[in-house]
Amino acid sequence: MKHTQGNPGLTSQPVWALCLCALMLWTTAFSPGAVTSQARTVRVGVYQNEPKIFMDQNGHAAGIFIDLLNAMAPQEGWTMVYLPCEWTACLQALTDGKIDLMPDVAYSVQRDALYDFHHTPVLESWSVIYANPNRSINNISQLDGRRVAVLNGSIQQTDFGQMMTGYGFKTTLVPAASLDQVFDLAAKGSVDAAIANNFFGDYFYQKYGLAKTTIVFDPTTLYYATAQGRNHDLLNAIDLHLNQWLQQPNSTYYTVLKRWGAQQPAARVPQYIFWVTGIVLGLFLAAAGMVILLRRQVGVRTRKLEQANAELQESQAHYQTLARISPVGIFRTDPNGATTYVNPQWCQISGLPAEQALGNGWLAAVHPDDRDRIGNGWQQSTQLQKASYSDYRFIRPDGSVAWVMGQAVPELNPENQITGYVGTITDITERKRVEAALQASESQLSLIYANISDVLFYLSVEPGQRFRFLSVNAAFLAVTGLKRDQVVGKLVQEVIPEPSQSMVLANYKKAIRTKKVVSWEEITEYPAGKKFGAVYAIPIFDSDGNATNLIGTVHDITESKQAEARILHINRLYATLIQLNQTIMEASDRETLFRETCRVVVEYGQFRLAWVGLIDQTIQCVVPVDFAGDEQGYLSGLSIAYQDEESGRGPTGTAIREGRCVLCQDIATDPTMEQWRADALQRGFRSSAAVPIRQASQVIGAFTVYAGELHLFDAEEEALLVKIGQTISYALDGLINESQRCQAEADLKQLNAELELRVKDRTLQLEAANKELESFSYSVSHDLRAPLRAISGFSEILARRHRLDLNEEGRHYIDNIVQASQRMGHLIDDLLSYARLGRTMVRHEPVSLAGLVDEISRNMQAYLAEINGALSIPEALPVVTGDHTLLSQVFTNLLENAFKYHQPAVPPQVSLTYYREGRDVVVKVSDNGIGIPPEYQAKIFSMFQRLHTEEEYPGTGIGLATVRKSLALLGGSVWVESKEGQGSTFFVRLPKE
Ligand code: ADP
């Protein structure tokens, strides 16, 4: 920033002379010694611009600016450090703080924005074109199409360029690193001309063989500069020294200028001349005063105009450059709002060529939906002469849409009249697209936030790690049952109750500390009930890493948790039931049954306490008989009735009285538990249930359980408890039935034993009786035989000797006596024969059936001839094992019967055959006799069983009984097949061995 003290343009010779007297008076007032400063090092950039500033051949800084500084340094206590650099590098070093001061800096508005300047100019300078003498350049138009060298980064570089452009000339600027190079390029003919300040140019142009032209521009003032905001002490000191020196013609300032041959006005005037001139001038002062004043004013005015003109040109050049390279579209209109100019960027944005945009042509390219609004708005703004702002769309020829932000302001002339409007359009298509996308995204997010079934909330993190709800979604309110104003704006502690609160806060802090998403499960009691949630907390941090917010999500897992708990609980109950069945199967008595039931239910069902109470009718109470679990003396203090009275209305009493399962879901509030509540709660019992126990369908007591949880018993659980009650009852009945069955079995065993004993006794008695009877029969038969023989013998003698002595009647009687005696004799013989069987040892030896049958048939020859009978016998008969006597009896009886029971007119035909069956021999005796009715076929083998009278067929009825008994003794058997009137066949089975 340059302080506008004095006028840098007033250092021209006449003015300086005019003020000489006054300066002389000032000189003594401000001696350099009056300046007091602290000792310090001053780093100064030195570039090559001789004679103003440069490094000489010895490497020392030299030149006008250096000498002036060196003159100030001792008085200011400065230690000067000169650092050589090229021009642009020097300026950069100044900005970077690597040097404190840069000399020979021409003032410009742009530089004023970058550096700080002191107020009093050091030198006046201007730029001069020095041309290669071969190019014959004398005026500015001759530079059109030429190449001109210029110091890179110098003020001439921009100013000259703009000036030529403003004139419409095309001159190529060739930048060079130093003025020496600039002149060198011109001297060698690489460029047509060179630009240099008058100091350097005048000092060196002849040396380089260049020609000085009359083209002069860019008058400027030269200063020391510092970086903006720094080293103002240097600038102030410089101003003080300069102001003092300028007032003294023989001051250091002029000495320095003189030394370097600079064309500054006062430097060439010896001091004494000033005194003389002063007196002469004093004489002329009055006469020439007016002239001088006028000249001065003209000079000032001319300079001002020139400066204004240059500024205008500069401004125009700037404006044109800006308009050309501007990233925004620029347009100008006349006072009526009709477009007069658009820049290339405007055309690019709108897609409309510049010529079509003029007037109101641009409106045609505006999107139809925006056209009326923009057209009317623009018309209104121009009528009201106001600035306007609006967003609207262009449709380009290719159909694409460009969103623009348009603005325009009126341009006023110094008389405050509107000369037109200038405006810009900025392409905001991308911004609009992003905005639309953002809006869509936001509305989608809002939709998700509002409608997602999971709980979402947003917290702010306040100092001291306090968390406050900023927003919650609808699901939050639905799940918790809280109202929005009970949550939003509240601290977490005010919303989430303990014990969840401590866990929640700890997890929030953990999320912030670890900078990670933290998840956990929690159970919280809200107005809507106990809620299980899977929670996620996501911390949000600002760019400094400080936690600013937390996002929370909660998935309500209440139902699945409840279902899980329920399944676990039901599984537990089933496990209980299975175990109970096992236990009951093994229980052998009632005491074991009750004890084990209580144990299993507590152990597997995880109840706090289980007990069995039985009715005691004498005291009309339920008496605990067994328990398991956490009893802690609870049962000993229990008084439970089963009648409908106060102490009978709890679960146990009611279950017994009403014969059903009774539940108490909350001991703390259930009115029927009043009497036992305190004791139960003290032991941690929260709910209870009782089921009746039956024996033979009669309720005899109850089974009661206590749980540590509220509302434990649902329908399924109730059903299972009922099942447990029934199981106990069945088991009780089973125990009773078992004891009854055991008793019956014992009775039966005893009875059987008694019966067996009796059977044995009877058998012995019977055997004894049989034996007695047998011996009696034998002895009777035997004893009867002797008197019978006497009767028979004497009656036969009587008949034989005295029959003729008797009359007819006497003979008849004596004949009957003889016949009866004979029959009696046969009977007794047969009986004795039968009785003898088995009394002697039965032999088991080979017996030839052929021989045996032959013997019998021979004995029967006479009888067969008598009755005209025929016996058929096979040629070969087998040898069997047996007793010869017994077998002879068997076959004699059978063959005699076969011939005896023949049909009256039919000669008897009997055959004896045999066949083998396994190891046995079966002998058949077949006849063609009268046959035997079926109903008698089994009976005829019994003693005395006869089917005919003695007159029809004589016999005793003992023959077949003897056959059967004989075969029984031999291990054989006998049976008959017969048809009445067709004959009979008797079968005799004989074991071969
Ligand atoms: P009995 O001395 O009467 O022959 P048995 O014991 O030998 O006594 O026979 C018993 C009865 O069986 C006989 O009275 C007879 O009626 C009947 N009986 C035995 N053998 C025959 C037969 N071969 N044909 C028909 N009847 C027979």
PDB file of C-alpha atoms in Angstrom, residues 857-871 899 902 907-908:
ATOM      1  CA  SER A 857     -55.125-170.963  14.230  1.00  0.00           C
ATOM      2  CA  ARG A 858     -54.234-174.564  14.857  1.00  0.00           C
ATOM      3  CA  ASN A 859     -56.086-174.361  18.171  1.00  0.00           C
ATOM      4  CA  MET A 860     -59.069-172.972  16.337  1.00  0.00           C
ATOM      5  CA  GLN A 861     -59.244-175.550  13.495  1.00  0.00           C
ATOM      6  CA  ALA A 862     -62.151-177.583  14.947  1.00  0.00           C
ATOM      7  CA  TYR A 863     -64.136-174.448  15.743  1.00  0.00           C
ATOM      8  CA  LEU A 864     -63.619-173.005  12.238  1.00  0.00           C
ATOM      9  CA  ALA A 865     -64.763-176.246  10.651  1.00  0.00           C
ATOM     10  CA  GLU A 866     -67.819-176.175  12.853  1.00  0.00           C
ATOM     11  CA  ILE A 867     -68.856-172.704  11.815  1.00  0.00           C
ATOM     12  CA  ASN A 868     -67.539-172.949   8.231  1.00  0.00           C
ATOM     13  CA  GLY A 869     -65.142-170.072   8.833  1.00  0.00           C
ATOM     14  CA  ALA A 870     -62.024-169.123   6.920  1.00  0.00           C
ATOM     15  CA  LEU A 871     -58.876-167.406   8.213  1.00  0.00           C
ATOM     16  CA  PHE A 899     -65.313-165.381  14.020  1.00  0.00           C
ATOM     17  CA  HIS A 902     -70.430-163.228  12.211  1.00  0.00           C
ATOM     18  CA  PRO A 907     -69.871-167.844   6.525  1.00  0.00           C
ATOM     19  CA  PRO A 908     -67.250-165.848   8.453  1.00  0.00           C
TER      20      PRO A 908
END
